[in-house]
XYZ file of N, CA and C in Angstrom:
657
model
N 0.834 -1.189 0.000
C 0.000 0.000 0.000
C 0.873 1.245 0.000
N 0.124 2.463 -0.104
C 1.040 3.321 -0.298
C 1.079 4.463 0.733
N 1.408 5.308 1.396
C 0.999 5.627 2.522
C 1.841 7.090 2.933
N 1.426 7.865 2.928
C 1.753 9.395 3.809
C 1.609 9.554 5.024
N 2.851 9.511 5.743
C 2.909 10.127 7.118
C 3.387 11.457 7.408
N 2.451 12.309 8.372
C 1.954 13.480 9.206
C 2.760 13.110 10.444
N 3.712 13.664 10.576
C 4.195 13.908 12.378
C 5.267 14.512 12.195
N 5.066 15.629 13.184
C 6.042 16.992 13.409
C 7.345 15.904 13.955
N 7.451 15.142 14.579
C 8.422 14.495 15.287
C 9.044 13.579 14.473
N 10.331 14.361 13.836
C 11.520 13.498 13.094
C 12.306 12.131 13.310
N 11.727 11.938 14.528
C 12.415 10.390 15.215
C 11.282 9.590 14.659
N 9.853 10.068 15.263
C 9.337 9.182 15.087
C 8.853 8.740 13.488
N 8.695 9.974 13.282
C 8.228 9.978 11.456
C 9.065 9.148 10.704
N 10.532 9.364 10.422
C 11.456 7.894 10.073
C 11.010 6.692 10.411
N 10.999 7.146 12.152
C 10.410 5.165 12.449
C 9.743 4.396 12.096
N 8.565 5.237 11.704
C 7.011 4.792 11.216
C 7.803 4.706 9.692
N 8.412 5.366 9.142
C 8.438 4.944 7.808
C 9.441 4.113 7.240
N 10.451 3.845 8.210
C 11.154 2.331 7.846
C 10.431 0.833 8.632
N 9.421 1.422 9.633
C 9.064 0.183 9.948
C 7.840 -0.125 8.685
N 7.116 0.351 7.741
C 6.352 0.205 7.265
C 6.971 -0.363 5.619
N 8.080 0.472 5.549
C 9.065 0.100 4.397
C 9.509 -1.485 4.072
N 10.015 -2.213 5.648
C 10.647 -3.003 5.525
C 9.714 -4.046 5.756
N 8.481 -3.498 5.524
C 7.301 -4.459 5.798
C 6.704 -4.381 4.135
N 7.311 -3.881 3.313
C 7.078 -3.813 2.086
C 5.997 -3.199 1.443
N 5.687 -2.023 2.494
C 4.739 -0.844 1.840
C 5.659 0.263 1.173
N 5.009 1.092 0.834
C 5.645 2.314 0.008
C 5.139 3.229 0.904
N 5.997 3.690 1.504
C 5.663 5.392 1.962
C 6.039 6.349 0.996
N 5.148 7.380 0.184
C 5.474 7.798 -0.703
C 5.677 9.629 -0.157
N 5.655 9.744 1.286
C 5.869 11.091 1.709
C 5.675 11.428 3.064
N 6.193 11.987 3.802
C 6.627 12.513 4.768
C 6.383 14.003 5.599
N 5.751 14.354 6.126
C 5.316 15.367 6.690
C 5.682 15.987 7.881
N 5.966 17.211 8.072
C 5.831 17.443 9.712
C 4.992 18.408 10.291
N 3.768 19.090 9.564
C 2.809 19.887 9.563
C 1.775 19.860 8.628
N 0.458 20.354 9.740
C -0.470 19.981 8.511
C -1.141 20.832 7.032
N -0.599 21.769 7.332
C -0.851 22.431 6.010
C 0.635 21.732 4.731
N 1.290 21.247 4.917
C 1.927 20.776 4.075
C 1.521 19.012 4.124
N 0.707 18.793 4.598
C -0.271 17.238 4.526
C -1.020 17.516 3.735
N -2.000 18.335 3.849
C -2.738 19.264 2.686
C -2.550 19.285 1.575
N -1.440 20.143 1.288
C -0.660 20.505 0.384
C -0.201 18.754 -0.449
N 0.221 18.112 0.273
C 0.878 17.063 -0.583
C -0.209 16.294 -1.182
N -1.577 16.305 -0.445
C -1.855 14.946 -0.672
C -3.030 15.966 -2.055
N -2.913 16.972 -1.968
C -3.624 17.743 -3.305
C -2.573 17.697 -4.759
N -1.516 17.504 -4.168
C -0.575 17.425 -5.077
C -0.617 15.957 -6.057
N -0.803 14.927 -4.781
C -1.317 13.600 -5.687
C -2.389 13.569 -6.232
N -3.497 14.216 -6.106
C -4.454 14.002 -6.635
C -4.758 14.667 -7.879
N -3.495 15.473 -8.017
C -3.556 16.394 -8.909
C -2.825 15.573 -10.107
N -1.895 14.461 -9.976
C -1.377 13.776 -10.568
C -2.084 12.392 -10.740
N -3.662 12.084 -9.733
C -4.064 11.003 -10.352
C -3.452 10.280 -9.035
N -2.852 10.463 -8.172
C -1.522 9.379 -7.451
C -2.266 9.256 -5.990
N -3.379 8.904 -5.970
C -3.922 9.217 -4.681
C -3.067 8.099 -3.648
N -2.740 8.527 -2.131
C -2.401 7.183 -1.432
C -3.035 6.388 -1.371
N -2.876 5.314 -0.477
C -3.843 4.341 0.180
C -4.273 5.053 1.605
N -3.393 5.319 2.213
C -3.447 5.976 3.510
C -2.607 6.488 4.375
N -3.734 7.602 4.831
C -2.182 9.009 5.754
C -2.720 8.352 7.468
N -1.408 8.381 7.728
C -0.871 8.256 9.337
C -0.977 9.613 9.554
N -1.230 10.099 10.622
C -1.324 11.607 11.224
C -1.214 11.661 12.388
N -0.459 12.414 13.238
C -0.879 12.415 14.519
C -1.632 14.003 14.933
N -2.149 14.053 16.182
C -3.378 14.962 16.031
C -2.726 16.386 16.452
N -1.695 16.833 16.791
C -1.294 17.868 17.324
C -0.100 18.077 16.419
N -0.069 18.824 15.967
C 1.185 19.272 14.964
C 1.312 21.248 14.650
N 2.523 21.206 14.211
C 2.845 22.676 14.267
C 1.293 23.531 13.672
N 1.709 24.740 13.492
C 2.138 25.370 14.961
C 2.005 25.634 15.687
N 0.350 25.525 16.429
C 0.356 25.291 17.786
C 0.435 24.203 18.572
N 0.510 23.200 17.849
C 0.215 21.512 18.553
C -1.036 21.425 19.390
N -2.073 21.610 19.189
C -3.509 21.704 19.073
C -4.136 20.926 18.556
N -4.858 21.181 17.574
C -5.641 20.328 16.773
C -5.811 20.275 15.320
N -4.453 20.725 15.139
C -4.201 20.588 13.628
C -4.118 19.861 12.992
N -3.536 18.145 13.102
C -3.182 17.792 12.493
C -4.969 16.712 13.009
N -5.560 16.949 13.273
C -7.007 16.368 13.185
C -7.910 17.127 12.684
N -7.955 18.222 12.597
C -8.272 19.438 11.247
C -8.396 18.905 9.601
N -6.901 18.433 9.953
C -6.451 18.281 8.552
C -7.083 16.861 8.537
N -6.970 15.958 9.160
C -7.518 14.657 8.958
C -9.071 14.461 8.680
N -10.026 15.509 9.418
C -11.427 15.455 8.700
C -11.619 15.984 7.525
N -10.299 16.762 6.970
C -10.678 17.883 5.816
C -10.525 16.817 4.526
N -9.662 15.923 4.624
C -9.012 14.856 3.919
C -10.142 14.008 3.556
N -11.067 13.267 5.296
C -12.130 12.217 4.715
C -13.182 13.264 4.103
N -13.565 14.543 4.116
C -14.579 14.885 3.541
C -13.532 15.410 2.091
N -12.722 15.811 1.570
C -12.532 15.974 0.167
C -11.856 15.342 -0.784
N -11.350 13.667 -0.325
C -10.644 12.682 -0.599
C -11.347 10.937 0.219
N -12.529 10.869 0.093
C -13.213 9.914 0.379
C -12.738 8.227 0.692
N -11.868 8.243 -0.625
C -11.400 6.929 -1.050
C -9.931 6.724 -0.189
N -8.916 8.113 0.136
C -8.147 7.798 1.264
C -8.454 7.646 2.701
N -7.933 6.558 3.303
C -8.066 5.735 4.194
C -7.225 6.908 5.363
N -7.977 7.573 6.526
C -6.845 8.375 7.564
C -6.779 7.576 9.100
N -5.493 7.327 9.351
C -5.437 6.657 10.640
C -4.569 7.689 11.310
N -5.245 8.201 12.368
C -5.211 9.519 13.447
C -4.207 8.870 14.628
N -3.032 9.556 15.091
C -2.226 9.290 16.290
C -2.461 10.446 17.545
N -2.188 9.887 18.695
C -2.696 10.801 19.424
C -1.800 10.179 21.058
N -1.155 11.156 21.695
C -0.168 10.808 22.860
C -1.751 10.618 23.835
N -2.656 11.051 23.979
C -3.901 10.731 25.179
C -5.447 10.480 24.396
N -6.089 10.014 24.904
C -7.552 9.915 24.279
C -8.420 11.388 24.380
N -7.873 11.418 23.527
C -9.488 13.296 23.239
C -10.488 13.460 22.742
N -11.522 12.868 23.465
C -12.763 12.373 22.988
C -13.283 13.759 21.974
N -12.813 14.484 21.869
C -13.686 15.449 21.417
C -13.096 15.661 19.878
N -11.917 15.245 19.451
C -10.933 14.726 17.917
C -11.631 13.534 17.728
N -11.700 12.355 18.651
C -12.035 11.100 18.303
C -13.580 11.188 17.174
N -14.819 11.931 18.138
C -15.875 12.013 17.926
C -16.027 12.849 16.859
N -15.280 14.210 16.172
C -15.278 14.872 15.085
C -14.527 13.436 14.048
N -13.585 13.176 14.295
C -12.634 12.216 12.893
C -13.741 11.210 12.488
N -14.654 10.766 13.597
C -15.500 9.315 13.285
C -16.529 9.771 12.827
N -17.653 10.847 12.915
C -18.285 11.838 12.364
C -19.053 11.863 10.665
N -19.872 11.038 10.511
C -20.168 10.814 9.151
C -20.053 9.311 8.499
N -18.823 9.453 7.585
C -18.880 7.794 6.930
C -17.769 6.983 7.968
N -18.371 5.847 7.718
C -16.977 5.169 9.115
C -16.183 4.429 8.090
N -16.541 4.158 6.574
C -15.277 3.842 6.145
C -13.711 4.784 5.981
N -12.568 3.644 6.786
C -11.576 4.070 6.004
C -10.920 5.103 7.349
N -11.191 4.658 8.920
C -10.862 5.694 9.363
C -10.427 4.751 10.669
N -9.328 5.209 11.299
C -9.045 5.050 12.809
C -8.383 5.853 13.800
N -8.422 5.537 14.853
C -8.014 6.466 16.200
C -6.895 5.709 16.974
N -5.385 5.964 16.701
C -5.331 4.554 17.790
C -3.924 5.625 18.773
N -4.109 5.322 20.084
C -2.745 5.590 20.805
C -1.414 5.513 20.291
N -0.943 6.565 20.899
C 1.185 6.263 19.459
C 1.744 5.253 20.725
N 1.128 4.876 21.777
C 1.604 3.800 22.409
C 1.887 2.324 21.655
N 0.658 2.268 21.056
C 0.010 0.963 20.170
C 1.072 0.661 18.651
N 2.108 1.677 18.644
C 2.829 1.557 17.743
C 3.749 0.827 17.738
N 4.318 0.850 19.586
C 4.890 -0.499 19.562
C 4.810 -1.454 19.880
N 3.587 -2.580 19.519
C 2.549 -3.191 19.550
C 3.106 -2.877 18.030
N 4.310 -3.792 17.155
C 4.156 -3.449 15.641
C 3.341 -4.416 14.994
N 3.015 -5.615 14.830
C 1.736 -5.679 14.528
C 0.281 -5.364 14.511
N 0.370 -5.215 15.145
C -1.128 -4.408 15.710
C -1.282 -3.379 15.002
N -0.470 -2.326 15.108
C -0.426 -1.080 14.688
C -0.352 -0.984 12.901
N 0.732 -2.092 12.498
C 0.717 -2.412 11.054
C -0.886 -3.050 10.260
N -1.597 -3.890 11.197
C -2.593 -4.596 10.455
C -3.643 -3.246 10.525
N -3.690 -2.483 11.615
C -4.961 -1.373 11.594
C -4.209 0.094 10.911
N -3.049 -0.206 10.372
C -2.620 0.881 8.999
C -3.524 0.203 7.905
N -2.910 -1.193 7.606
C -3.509 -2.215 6.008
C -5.334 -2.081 6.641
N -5.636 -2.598 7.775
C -7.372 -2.132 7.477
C -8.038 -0.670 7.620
N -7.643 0.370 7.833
C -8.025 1.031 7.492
C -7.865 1.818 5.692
N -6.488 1.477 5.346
C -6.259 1.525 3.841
C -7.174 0.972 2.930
N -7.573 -0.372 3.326
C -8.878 -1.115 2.915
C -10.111 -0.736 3.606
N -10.585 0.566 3.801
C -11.643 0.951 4.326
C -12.241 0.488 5.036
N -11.175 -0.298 6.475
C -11.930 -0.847 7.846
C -11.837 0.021 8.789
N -12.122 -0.137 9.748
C -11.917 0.836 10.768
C -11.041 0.177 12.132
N -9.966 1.149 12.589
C -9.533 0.841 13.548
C -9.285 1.548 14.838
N -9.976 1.301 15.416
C -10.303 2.124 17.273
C -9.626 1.267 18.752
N -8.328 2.389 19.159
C -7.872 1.872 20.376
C -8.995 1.403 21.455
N -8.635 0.512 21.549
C -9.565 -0.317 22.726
C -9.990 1.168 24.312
N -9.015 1.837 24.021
C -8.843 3.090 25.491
C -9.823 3.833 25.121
N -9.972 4.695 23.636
C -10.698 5.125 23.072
C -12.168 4.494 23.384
N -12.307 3.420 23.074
C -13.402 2.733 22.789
C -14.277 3.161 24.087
N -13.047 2.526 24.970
C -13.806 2.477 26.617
C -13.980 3.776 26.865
N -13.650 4.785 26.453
C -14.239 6.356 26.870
C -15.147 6.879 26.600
N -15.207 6.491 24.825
C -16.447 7.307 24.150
C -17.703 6.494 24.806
N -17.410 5.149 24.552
C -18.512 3.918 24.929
C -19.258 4.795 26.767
N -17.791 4.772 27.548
C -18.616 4.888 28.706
C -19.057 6.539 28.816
N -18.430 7.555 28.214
C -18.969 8.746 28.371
C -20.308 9.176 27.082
N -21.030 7.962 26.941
C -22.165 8.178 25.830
C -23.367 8.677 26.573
N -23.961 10.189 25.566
C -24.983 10.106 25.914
C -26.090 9.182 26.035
N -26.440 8.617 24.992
C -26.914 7.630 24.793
C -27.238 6.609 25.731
N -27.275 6.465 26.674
C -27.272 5.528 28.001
C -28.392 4.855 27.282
N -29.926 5.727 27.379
C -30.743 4.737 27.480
C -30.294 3.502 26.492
N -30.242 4.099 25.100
C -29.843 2.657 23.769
C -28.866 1.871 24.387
N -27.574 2.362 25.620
C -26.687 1.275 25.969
C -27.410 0.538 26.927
N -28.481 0.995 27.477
C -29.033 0.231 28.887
C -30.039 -1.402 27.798
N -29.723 -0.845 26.686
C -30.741 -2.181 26.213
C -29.712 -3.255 25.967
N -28.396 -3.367 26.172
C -27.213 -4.227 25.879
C -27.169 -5.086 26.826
N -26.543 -6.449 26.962
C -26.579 -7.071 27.848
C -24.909 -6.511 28.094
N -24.573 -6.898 29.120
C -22.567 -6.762 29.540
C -21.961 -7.264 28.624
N -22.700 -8.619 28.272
C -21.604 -9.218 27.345
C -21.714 -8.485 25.820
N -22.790 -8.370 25.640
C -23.111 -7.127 24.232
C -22.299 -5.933 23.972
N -22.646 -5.228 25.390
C -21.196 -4.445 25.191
C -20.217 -4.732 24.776
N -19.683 -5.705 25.687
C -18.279 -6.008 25.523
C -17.840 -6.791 24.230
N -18.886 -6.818 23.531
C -18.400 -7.540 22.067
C -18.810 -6.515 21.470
N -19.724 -5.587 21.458
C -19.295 -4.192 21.180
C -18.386 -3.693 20.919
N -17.389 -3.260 21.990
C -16.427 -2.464 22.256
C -14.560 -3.612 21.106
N -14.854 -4.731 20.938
C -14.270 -5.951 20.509
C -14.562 -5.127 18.921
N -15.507 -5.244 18.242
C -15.894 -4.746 17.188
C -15.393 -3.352 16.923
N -15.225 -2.914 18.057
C -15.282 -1.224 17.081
C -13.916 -1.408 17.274
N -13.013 -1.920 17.978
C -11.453 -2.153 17.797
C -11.133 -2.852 16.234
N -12.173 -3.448 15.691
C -12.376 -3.649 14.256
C -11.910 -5.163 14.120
N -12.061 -6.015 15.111
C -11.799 -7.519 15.278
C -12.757 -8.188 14.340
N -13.040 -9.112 13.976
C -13.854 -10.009 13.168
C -14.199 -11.006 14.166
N -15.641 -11.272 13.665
C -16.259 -12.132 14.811
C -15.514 -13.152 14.662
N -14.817 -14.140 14.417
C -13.248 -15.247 14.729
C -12.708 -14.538 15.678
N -12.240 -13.348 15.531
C -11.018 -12.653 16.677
C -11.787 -12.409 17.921
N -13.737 -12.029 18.224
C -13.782 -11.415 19.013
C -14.182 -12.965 19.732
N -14.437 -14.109 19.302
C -14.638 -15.162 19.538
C -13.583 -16.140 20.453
N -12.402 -15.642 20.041
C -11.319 -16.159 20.304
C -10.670 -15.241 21.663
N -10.738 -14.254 22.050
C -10.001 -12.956 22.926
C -11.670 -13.128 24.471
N -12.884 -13.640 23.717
C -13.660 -13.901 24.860
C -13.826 -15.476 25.626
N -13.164 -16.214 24.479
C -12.847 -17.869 24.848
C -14.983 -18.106 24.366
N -14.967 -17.810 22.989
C -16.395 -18.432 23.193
C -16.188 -18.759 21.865
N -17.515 -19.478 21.514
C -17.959 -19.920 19.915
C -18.335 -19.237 18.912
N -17.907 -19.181 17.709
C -18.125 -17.596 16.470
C -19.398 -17.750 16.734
N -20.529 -18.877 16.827
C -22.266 -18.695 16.752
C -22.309 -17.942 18.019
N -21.823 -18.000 18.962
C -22.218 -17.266 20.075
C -21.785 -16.110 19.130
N -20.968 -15.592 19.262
C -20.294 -14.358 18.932
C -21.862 -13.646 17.739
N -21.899 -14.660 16.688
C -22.702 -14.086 15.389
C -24.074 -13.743 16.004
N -24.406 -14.704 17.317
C -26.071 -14.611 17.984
C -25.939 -12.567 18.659
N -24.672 -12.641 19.345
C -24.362 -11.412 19.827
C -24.688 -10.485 19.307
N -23.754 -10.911 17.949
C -23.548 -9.352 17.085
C -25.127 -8.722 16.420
N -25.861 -9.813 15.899
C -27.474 -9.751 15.556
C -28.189 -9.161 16.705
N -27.928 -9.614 17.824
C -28.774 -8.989 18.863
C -28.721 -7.398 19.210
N -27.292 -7.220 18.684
C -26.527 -5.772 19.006
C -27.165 -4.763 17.776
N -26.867 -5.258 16.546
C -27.770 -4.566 15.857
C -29.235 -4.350 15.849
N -30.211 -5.430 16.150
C -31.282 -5.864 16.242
C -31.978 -4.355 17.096
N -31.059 -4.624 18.333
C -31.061 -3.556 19.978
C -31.071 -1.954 19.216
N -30.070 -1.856 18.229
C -29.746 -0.346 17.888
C -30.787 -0.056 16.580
N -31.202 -0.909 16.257
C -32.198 -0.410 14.831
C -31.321 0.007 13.188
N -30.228 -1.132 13.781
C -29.415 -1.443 12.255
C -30.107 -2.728 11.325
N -30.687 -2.440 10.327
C -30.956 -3.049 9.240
C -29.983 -3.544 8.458
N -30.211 -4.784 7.776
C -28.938 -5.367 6.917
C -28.520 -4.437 5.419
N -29.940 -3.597 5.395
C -29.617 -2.363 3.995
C -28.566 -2.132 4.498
N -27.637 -1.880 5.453
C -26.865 -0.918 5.941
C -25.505 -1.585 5.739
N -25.939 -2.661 4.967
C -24.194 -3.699 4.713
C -23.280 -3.755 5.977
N -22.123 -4.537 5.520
C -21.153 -5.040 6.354
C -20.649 -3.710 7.345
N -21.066 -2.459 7.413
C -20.158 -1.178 7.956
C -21.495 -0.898 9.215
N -22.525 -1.756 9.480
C -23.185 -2.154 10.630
C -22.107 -2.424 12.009
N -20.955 -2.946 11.492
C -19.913 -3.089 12.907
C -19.805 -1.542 13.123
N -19.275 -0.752 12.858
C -19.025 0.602 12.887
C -20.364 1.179 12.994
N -21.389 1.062 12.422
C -22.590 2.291 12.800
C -23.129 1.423 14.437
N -22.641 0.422 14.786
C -23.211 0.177 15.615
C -22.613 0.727 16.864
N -21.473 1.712 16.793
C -20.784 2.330 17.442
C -20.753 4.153 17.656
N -21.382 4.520 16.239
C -21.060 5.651 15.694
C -22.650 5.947 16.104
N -23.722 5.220 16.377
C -24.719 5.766 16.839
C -24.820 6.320 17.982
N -24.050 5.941 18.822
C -23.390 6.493 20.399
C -23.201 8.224 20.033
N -21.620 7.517 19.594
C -20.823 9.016 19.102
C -21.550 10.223 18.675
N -22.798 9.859 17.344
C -23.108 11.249 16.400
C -24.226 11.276 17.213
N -24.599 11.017 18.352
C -25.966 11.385 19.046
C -26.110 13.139 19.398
């Protein structure tokens, strides 16, 4: 895949881009602010060269604020088909809930802790590039427990939740099956019940894992 990384921080920005290199992606550019993230990724598109997906982390020059998550919603609303996976040193529910905000393909939130965790961090670069979604489990547990929404969560059983919260980390019912020690039919009875509970219809295709999360969030 092909991939643009966003981070003011020169140690880490290399890191991320030889660990992704020698994993046999193409990083095709390098950033350390977000108006020149902007800038580049208009530049590919201007050539036809769109990425697969930009790494960003959320605070970047020049105030280290909320720029470089600025730039990351400006991206999913005028570049659809690139995939943005958002870095962030603490959970800020209030970046999380703007970045997830609309379509849930193609987007994640994850701690720069989780980076070294290099698998982990590598497979939820490749699924969000492929328009999955990937959400730190820390994240999860914040937005999840600071939801307005109570009453729709009060219709969940514990374990619903918690295969909930399994899902929006972007696991596949095998993975969330396997991390709870239960059976994928349990898992598949779950996940039906979870939608069933929120008033997700199957019109709504396979991205039901994600709206079944994002109904919390865009409340």
């Amino acid at each position: 895949m092909r991939v643009v990384i966003a981070e003011d921080s020169v140690l880490l920005r290399e890191g991320l881009t030889r660990l992704l290199t020698d994993l046999g992606h193409d990083v095709v550019a390098g950033v350390g602010d977000a108006d020149a993230l902007i800038k580049t990724i208009a530049e590919f598109a201007d050539q036809q060269a769109l990425p697969d997906v930009v790494v960003a982390d959320v605070r970047m020059p020049p105030t280290h604020t909320d720029e470089g998550v600025r730039a990351a919603v400006k991206l999913r609303k005028d570049y659809p088909g690139i995939g943005v996976l958002v870095l962030s040193q603490y959970v800020e529910e209030q970046y999380a809930t703007e970045l997830l905000a609309g379509s849930s393909r193609g987007v994640g939130y994850l701690l720069k802790d989780r980076v070294a965790e290099v698998r982990e961090f590598v497979d939820a670069v490749v699924r969000v590039a492929k328009g999955g979604t990937a959400l730190d489990p820390e994240v999860v547990a914040q937005l999840l427990g600071r939801s307005r929404k109570q009453d729709v969560l009060a219709r969940l059983t514990p374990r619903e939740r918690e295969v909930l919260g399994l899902m929006a980390e972007g696991r596949t019912n095998s993975a969330v099956a396997k991390q709870l020690v239960v059976s994928d039919g349990a898992v598949e009875k779950h996940v039906s019940n979870i939608f069933l509970k929120l008033g997700l219809s199957p019109s709504d295709g396979d991205h039901r894992r994600v709206l079944a999360v994002l109904t919390y969030l865009n409340s």
